[in-house]
Short mmCIF file of C-alpha atoms and ligand atoms in Angstrom, two decimals:
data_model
loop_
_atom_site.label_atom_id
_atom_site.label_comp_id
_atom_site.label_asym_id
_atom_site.label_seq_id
_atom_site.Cartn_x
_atom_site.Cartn_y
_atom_site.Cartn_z
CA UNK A 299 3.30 -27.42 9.86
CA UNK A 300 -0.39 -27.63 9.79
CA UNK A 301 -1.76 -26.10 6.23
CA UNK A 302 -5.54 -25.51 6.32
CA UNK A 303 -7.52 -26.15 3.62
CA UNK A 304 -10.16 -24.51 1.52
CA UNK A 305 -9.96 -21.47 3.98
CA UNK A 306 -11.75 -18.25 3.29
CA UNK A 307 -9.71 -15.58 1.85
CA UNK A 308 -8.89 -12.20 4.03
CA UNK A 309 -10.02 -9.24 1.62
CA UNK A 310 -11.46 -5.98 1.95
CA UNK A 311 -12.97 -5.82 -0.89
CA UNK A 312 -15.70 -8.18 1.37
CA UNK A 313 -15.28 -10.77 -2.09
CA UNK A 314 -15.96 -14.32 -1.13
CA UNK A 315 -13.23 -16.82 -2.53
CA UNK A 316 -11.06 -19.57 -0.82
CA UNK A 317 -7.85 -20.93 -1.18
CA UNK A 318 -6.69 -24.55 -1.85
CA UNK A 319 -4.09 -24.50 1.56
CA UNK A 320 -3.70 -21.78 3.75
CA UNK A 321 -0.76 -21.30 6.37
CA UNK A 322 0.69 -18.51 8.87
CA UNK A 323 3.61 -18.53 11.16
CA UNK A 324 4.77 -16.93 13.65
CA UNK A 325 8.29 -16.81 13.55
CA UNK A 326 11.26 -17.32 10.83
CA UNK A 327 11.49 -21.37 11.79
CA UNK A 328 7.89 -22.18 11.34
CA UNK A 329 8.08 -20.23 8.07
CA UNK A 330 11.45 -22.16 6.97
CA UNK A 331 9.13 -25.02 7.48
CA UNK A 332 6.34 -24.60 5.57
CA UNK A 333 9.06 -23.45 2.67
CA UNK A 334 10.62 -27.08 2.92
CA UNK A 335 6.93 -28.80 2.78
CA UNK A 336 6.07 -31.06 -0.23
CA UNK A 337 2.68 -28.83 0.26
CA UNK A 338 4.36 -25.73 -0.90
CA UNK A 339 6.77 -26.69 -3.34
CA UNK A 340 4.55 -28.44 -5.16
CA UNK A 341 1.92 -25.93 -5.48
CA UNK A 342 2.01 -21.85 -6.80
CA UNK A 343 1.82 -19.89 -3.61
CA UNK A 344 0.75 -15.84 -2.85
CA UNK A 345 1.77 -13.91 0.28
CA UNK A 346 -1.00 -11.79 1.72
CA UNK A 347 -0.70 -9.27 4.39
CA UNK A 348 -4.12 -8.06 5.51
CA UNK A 349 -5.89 -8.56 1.63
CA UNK A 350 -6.21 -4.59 1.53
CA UNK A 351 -4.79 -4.54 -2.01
CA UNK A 352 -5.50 -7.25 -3.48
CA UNK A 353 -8.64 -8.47 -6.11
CA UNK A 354 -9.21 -12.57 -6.44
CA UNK A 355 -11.19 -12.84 -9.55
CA UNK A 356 -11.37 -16.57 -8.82
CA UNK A 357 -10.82 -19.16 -6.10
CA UNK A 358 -6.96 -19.61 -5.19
CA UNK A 359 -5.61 -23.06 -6.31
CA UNK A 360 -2.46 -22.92 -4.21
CA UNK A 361 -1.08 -22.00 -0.69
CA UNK A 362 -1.55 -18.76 0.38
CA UNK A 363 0.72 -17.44 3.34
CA UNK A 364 0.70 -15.20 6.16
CA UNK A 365 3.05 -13.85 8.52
CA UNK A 366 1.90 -13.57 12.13
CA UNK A 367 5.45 -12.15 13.09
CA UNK A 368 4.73 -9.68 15.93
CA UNK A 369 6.20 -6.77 18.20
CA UNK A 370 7.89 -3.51 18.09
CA UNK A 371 11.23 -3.81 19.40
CA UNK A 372 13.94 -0.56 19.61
CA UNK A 373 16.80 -1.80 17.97
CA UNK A 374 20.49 -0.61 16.83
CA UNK A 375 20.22 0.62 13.30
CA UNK A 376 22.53 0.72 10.60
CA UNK A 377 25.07 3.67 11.53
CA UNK A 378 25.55 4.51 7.82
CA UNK A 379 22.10 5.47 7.71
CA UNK A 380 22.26 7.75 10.20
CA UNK A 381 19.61 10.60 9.59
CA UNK A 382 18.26 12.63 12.00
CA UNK A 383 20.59 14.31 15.03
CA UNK A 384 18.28 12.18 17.47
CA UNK A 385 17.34 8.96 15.65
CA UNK A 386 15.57 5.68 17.41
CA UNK A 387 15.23 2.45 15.55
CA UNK A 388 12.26 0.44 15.90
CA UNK A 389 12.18 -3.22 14.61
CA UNK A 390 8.27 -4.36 13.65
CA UNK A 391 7.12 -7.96 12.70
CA UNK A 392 5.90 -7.98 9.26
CA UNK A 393 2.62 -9.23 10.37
CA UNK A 394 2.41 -5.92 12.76
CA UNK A 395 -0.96 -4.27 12.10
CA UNK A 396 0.57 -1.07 10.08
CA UNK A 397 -1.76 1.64 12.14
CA UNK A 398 -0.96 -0.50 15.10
CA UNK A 399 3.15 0.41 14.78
CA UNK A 400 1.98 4.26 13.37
CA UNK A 401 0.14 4.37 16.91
CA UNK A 402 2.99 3.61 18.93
CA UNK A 403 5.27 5.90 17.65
CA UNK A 404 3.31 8.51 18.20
CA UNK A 405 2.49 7.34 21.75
CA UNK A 406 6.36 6.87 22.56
CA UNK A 407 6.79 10.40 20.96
CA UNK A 408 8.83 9.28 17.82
CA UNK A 409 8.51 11.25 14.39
CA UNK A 410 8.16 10.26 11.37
CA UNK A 411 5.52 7.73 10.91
CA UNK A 412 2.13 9.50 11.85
CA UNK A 413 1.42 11.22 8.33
CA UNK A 414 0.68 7.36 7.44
CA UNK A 415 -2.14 6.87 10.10
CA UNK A 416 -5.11 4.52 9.83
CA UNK A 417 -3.68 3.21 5.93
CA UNK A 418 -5.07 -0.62 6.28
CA UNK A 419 -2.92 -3.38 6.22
CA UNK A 420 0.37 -4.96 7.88
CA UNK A 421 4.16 -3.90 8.22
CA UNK A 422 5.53 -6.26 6.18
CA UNK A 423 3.53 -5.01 3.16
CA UNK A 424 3.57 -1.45 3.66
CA UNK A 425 7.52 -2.44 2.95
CA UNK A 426 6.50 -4.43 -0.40
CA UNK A 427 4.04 -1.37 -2.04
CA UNK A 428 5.89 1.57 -0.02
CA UNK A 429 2.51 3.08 1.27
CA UNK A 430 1.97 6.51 0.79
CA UNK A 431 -0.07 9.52 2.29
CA UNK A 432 0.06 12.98 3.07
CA UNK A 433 3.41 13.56 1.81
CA UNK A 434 4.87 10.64 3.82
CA UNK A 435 6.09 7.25 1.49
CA UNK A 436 7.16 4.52 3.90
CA UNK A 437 10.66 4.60 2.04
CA UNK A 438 11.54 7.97 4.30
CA UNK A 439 11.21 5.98 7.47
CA UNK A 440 12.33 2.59 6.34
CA UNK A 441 15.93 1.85 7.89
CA UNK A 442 16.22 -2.09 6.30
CA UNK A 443 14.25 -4.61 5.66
CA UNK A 444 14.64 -8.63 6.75
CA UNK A 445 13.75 -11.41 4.27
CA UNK A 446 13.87 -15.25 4.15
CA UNK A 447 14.74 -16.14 0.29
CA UNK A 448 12.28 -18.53 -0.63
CA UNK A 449 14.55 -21.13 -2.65
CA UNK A 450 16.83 -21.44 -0.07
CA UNK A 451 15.29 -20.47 3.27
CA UNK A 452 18.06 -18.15 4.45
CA UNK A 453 17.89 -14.93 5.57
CA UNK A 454 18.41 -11.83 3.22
CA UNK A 455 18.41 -7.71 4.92
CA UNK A 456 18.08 -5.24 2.37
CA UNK A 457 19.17 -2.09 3.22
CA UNK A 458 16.73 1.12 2.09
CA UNK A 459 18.38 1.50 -1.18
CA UNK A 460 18.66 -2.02 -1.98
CA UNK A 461 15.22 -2.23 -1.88
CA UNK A 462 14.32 0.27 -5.01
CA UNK A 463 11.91 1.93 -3.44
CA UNK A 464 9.70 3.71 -5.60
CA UNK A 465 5.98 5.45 -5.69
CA UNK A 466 4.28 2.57 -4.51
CA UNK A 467 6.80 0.43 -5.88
CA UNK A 468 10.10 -1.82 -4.37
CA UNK A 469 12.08 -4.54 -5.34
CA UNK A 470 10.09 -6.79 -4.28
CA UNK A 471 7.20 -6.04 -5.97
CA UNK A 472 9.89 -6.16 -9.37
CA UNK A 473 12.91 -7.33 -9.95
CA UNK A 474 12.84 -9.96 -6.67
CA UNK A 475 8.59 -10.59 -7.36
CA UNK A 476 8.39 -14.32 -5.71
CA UNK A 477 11.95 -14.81 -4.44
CA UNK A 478 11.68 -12.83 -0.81
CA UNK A 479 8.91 -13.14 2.05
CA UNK A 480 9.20 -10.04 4.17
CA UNK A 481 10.06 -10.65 8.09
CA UNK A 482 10.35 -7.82 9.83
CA UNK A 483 11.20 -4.11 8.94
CA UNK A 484 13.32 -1.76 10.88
CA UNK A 485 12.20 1.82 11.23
CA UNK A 486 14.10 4.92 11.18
CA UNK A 487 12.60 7.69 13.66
CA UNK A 488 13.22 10.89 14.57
CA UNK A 489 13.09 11.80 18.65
CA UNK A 490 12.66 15.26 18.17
CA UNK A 491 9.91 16.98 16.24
CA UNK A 492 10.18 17.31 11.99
CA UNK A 493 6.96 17.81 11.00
CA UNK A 494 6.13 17.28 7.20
CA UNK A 495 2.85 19.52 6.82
CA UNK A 496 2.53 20.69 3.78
CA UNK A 497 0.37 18.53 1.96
CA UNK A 498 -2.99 19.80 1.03
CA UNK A 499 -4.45 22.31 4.07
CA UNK A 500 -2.43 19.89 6.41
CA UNK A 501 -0.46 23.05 7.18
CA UNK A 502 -3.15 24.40 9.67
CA UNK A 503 -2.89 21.68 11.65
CA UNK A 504 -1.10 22.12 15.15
CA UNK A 505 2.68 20.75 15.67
CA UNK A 506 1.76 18.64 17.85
CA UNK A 507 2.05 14.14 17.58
CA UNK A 508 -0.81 12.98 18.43
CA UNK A 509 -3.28 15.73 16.79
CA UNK A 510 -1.26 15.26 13.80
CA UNK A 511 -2.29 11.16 13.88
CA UNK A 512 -5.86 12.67 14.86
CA UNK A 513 -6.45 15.27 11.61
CA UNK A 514 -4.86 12.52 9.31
CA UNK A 515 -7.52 9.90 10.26
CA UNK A 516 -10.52 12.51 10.65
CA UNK A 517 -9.60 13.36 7.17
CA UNK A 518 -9.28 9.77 6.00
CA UNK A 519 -12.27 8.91 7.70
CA UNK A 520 -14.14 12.02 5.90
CA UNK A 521 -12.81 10.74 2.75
CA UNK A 522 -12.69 7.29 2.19
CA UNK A 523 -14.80 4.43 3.10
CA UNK A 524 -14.39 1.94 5.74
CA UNK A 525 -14.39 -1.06 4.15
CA UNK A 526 -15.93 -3.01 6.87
CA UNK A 527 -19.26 -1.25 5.99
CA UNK A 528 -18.21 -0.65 2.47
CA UNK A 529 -15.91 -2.93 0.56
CA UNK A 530 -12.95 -1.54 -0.95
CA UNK A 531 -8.96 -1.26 -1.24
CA UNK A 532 -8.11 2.21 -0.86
CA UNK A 533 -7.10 3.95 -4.03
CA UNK A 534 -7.51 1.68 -6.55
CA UNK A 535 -5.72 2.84 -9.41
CA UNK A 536 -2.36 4.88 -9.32
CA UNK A 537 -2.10 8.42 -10.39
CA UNK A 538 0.00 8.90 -13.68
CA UNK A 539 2.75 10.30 -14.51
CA UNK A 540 3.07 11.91 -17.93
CA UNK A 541 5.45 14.30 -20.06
CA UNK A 542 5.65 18.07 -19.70
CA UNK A 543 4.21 18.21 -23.18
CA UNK A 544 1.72 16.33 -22.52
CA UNK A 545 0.37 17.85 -20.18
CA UNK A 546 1.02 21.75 -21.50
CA UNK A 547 -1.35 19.88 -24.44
CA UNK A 548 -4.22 18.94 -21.97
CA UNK A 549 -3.87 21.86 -20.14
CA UNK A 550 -4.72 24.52 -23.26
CA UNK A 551 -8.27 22.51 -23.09
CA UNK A 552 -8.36 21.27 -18.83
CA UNK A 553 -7.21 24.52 -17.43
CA UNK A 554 -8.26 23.64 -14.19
CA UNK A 555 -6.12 19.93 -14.81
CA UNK A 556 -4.28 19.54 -11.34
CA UNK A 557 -0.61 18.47 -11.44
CA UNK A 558 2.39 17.93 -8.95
CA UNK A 559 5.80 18.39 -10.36
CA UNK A 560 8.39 14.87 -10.59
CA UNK A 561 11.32 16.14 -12.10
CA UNK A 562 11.91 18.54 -15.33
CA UNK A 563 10.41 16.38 -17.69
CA UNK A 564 7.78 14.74 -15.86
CA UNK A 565 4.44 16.13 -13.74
CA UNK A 566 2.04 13.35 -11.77
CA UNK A 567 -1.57 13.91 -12.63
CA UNK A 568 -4.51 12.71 -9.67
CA UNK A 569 -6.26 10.27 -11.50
CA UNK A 570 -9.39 10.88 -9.40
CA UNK A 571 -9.66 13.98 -11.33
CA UNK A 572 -9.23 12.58 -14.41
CA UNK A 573 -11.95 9.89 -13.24
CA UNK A 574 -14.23 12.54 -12.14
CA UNK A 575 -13.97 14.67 -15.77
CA UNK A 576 -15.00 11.66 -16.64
CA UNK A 577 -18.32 11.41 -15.05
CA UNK A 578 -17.67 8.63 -12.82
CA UNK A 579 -17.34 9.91 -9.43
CA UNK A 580 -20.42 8.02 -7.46
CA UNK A 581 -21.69 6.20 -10.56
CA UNK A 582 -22.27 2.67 -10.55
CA UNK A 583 -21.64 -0.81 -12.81
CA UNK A 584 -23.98 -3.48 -11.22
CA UNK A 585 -22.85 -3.76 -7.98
CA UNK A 586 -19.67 -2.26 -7.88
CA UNK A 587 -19.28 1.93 -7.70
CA UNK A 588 -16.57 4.43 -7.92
CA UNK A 589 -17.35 5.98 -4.12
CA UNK A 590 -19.25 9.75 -4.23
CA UNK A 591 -16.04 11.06 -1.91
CA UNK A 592 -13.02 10.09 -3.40
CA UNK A 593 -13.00 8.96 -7.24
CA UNK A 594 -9.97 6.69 -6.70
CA UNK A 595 -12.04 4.36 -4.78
CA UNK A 596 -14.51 1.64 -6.14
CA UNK A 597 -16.46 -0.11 -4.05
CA UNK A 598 -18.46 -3.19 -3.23
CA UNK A 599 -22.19 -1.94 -3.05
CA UNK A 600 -23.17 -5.05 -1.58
CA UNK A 601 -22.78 -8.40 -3.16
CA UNK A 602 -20.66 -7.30 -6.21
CA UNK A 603 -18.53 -9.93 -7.74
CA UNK A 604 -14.37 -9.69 -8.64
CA UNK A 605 -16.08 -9.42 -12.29
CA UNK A 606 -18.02 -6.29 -11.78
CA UNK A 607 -15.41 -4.50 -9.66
CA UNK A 608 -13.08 -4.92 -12.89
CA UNK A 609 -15.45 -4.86 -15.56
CA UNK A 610 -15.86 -0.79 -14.05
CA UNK A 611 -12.10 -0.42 -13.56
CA UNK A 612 -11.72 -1.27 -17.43
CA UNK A 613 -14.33 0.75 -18.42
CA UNK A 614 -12.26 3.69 -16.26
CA UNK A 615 -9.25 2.90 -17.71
CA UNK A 616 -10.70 2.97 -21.01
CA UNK A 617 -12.74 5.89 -20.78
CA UNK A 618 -9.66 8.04 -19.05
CA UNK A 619 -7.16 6.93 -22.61
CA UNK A 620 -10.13 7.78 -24.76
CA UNK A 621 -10.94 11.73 -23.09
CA UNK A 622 -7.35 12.31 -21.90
CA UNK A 623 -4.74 9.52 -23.40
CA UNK A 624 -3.97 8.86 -20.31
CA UNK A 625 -3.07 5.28 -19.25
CA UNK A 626 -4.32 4.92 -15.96
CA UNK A 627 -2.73 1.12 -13.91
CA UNK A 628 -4.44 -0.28 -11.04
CA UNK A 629 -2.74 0.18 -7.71
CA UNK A 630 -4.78 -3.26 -7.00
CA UNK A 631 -3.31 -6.33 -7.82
CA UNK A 632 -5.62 -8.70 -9.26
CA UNK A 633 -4.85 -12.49 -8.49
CA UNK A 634 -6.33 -14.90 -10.87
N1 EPU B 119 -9.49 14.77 -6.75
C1 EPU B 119 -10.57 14.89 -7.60
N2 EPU B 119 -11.71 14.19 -7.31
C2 EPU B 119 -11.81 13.40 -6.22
C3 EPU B 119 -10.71 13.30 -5.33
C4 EPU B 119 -9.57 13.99 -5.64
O1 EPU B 119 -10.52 15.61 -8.59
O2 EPU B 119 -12.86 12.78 -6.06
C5 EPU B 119 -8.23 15.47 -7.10
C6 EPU B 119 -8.11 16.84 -6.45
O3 EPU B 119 -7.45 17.68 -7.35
C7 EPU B 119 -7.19 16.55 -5.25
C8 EPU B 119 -6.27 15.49 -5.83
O4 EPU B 119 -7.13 14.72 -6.67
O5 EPU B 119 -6.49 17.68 -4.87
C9 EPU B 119 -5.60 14.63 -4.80
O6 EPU B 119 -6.60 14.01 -4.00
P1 EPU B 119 -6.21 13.32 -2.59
O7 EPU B 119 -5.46 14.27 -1.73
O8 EPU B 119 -7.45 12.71 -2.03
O9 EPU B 119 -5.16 12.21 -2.98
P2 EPU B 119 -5.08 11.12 -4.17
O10 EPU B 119 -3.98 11.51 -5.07
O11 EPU B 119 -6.41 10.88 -4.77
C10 EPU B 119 -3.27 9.75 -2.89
C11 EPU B 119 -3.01 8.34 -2.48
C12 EPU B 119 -3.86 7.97 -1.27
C13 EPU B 119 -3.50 8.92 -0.14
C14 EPU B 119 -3.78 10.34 -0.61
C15 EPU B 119 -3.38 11.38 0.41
C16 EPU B 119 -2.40 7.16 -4.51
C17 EPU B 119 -2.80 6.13 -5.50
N3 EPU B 119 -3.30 7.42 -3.57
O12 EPU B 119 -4.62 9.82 -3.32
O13 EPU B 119 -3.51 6.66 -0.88
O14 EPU B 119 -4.25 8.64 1.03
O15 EPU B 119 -3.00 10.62 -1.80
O16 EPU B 119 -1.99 11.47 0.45
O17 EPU B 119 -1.30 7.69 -4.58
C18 EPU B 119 -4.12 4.37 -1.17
O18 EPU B 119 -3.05 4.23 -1.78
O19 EPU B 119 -4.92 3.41 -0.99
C19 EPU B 119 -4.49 5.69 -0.69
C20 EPU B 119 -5.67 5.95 -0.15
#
């Protein structure tokens, strides 16, 4: 297995920094390889999927890995699982392009996937951080998920539930952090329509696939920045959940505070509003901004360093605990 070395670091943040070896593969032997190298087991190692969540705040003085595992394959799914009274099964490599697999389905006709259009990034990670858009989490159309463990090289399918999938969160991202490298992920989809419109003014939108896929990305496109002219990672902080209390408190003095309901004790707050009432929205810290669209982005302005992108997501943080006592957590993960 050939590693490369000093290699450029995939981001779309657009932040220059390298790493010490870099290696992909393209199938579960070449990867079972490079676990069994003297290269990688004697250095720290990070997975990346496409760098569309992640922050380097310095060079990477390890191996970084990426999985080139392709196709979209229909498959037999787990007949436990069974969902939905007409129900295909598509298998995706983890190094699928994730709008890539959304735009088949909705080319083949299969529901399910197409609230998640044009979210950047691969299949196997949209597994790992359980993406999330328009009402849509990737855990609803996840069927299993197949993993080499990384001490022993052998292979490891976790079924949905084993996978403690949670808003943006799984068990690999917890519990299993390190141990599992994503392969592929099998996908549970529906052949006949179930639409799931009722996020924001999604509702007016015709039931119909592919205009469905075309709304979602005219309003992503509307909304948030493509980071190819404008570095960034998507949302880059989660939105918070707090107490009932809490937020009965804030609301006496926010009546206007937004607020979708978890479960009886617990409401989830948009913390682009609370970084708005702030008086951050479009503002700027050197070279890094929180974009004028969508408060929950920060972007590269041109030439910003990992420094300045989180020397403004700490001031955020800190000035969204000091107005609201809010704790506010990146949805970024900084390496480094
Ligand atoms: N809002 C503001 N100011 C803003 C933007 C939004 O006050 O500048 C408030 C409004 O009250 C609005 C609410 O926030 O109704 C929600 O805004 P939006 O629908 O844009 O969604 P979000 O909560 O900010 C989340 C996801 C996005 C996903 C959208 C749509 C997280 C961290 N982010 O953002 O995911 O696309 O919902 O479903 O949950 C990502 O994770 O990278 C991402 C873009």
């Amino acid at each position: 297995m050939i590693f490369q070395e000093n290699t450029p670091i995939a981001n779309t943040f657009g932040i220059n920094t390298q790493s010490r070896y870099f290696a992909e593969y393209k199938d579960i032997s070449e990867l079972q390889e490079i676990l069994n190298s003297d290269i990688f087991k004697k250095n720290k190692f990070l997975h990346i999927g496409a760098g569309s969540n992640l922050l380097f705040l310095s060079d990477f003085n390890g191996v970084i890995l990426h999985s080139k595992i392709q196709g979209i394959t229909e498959c037999r799914g787990v007949a436990s699982n069974a969902h939905y009274a007409d129900e295909v099964f598509l298998r995706a490599g983890a190094g699928v392009l994730w709008d890539d697999f959304v735009k088949y389905t909705v080319e083949m006709g299969f529901f399910g996937a197409e609230n998640l259009s044009l979210i950047p990034g691969e299949v196997g990670a949209a597994a790992v951080q359980n993406i999330g858009a328009y009402g849509v989490e990737a855990k609803d159309i996840i069927s299993a998920v197949e993993t080499v463990e990384i001490s022993s090289g052998e292979t490891r399918i976790f079924t949905n539930e084993e996978c403690r999938f949670a808003y943006r969160e799984s068990i690999f991202k917890d519990e299993e952090k390190g141990k599992y490298i994503v392969t592929s992920v099998t996908f549970r989809l529906s052949k006949t329509p179930i639409f799931r419109l009722d996020y924001g003014n999604l509702s007016e939108c015709p039931k119909d696939l592919p205009a469905i896929r075309e709304t979602i990305i005219k309003i992503r496109e509307e909304k948030l920045p493509d980071y190819k002219v404008l570095g960034n990672a998507g949302s880059f902080f989660k939105n918070p959940y707090i107490c009932i209390a809490h937020y009965e408190g804030l609301k006496k003095h926010y009546p206007t505070l937004p607020h979708y309901p978890v479960n009886d004790e617990v409401v989830k707050i948009p913390a682009a509003w609370l970084i708005e009432q702030c008086g951050w929205k479009g503002k700027s810290l050197g070279n890094a901004a929180v974009y004028d669209k969508q408060a929950l982005v920060i972007v590269n302005k041109g030439g910003a360093t990992a420094q300045e992108i989180k020397a403004l997501s700490d001031k955020i943080i800190a000035d969204v605990k000091g107005k609201f006592h809010i704790d506010i957590c990146p949805e970024v993960n900084f390496i480094g």
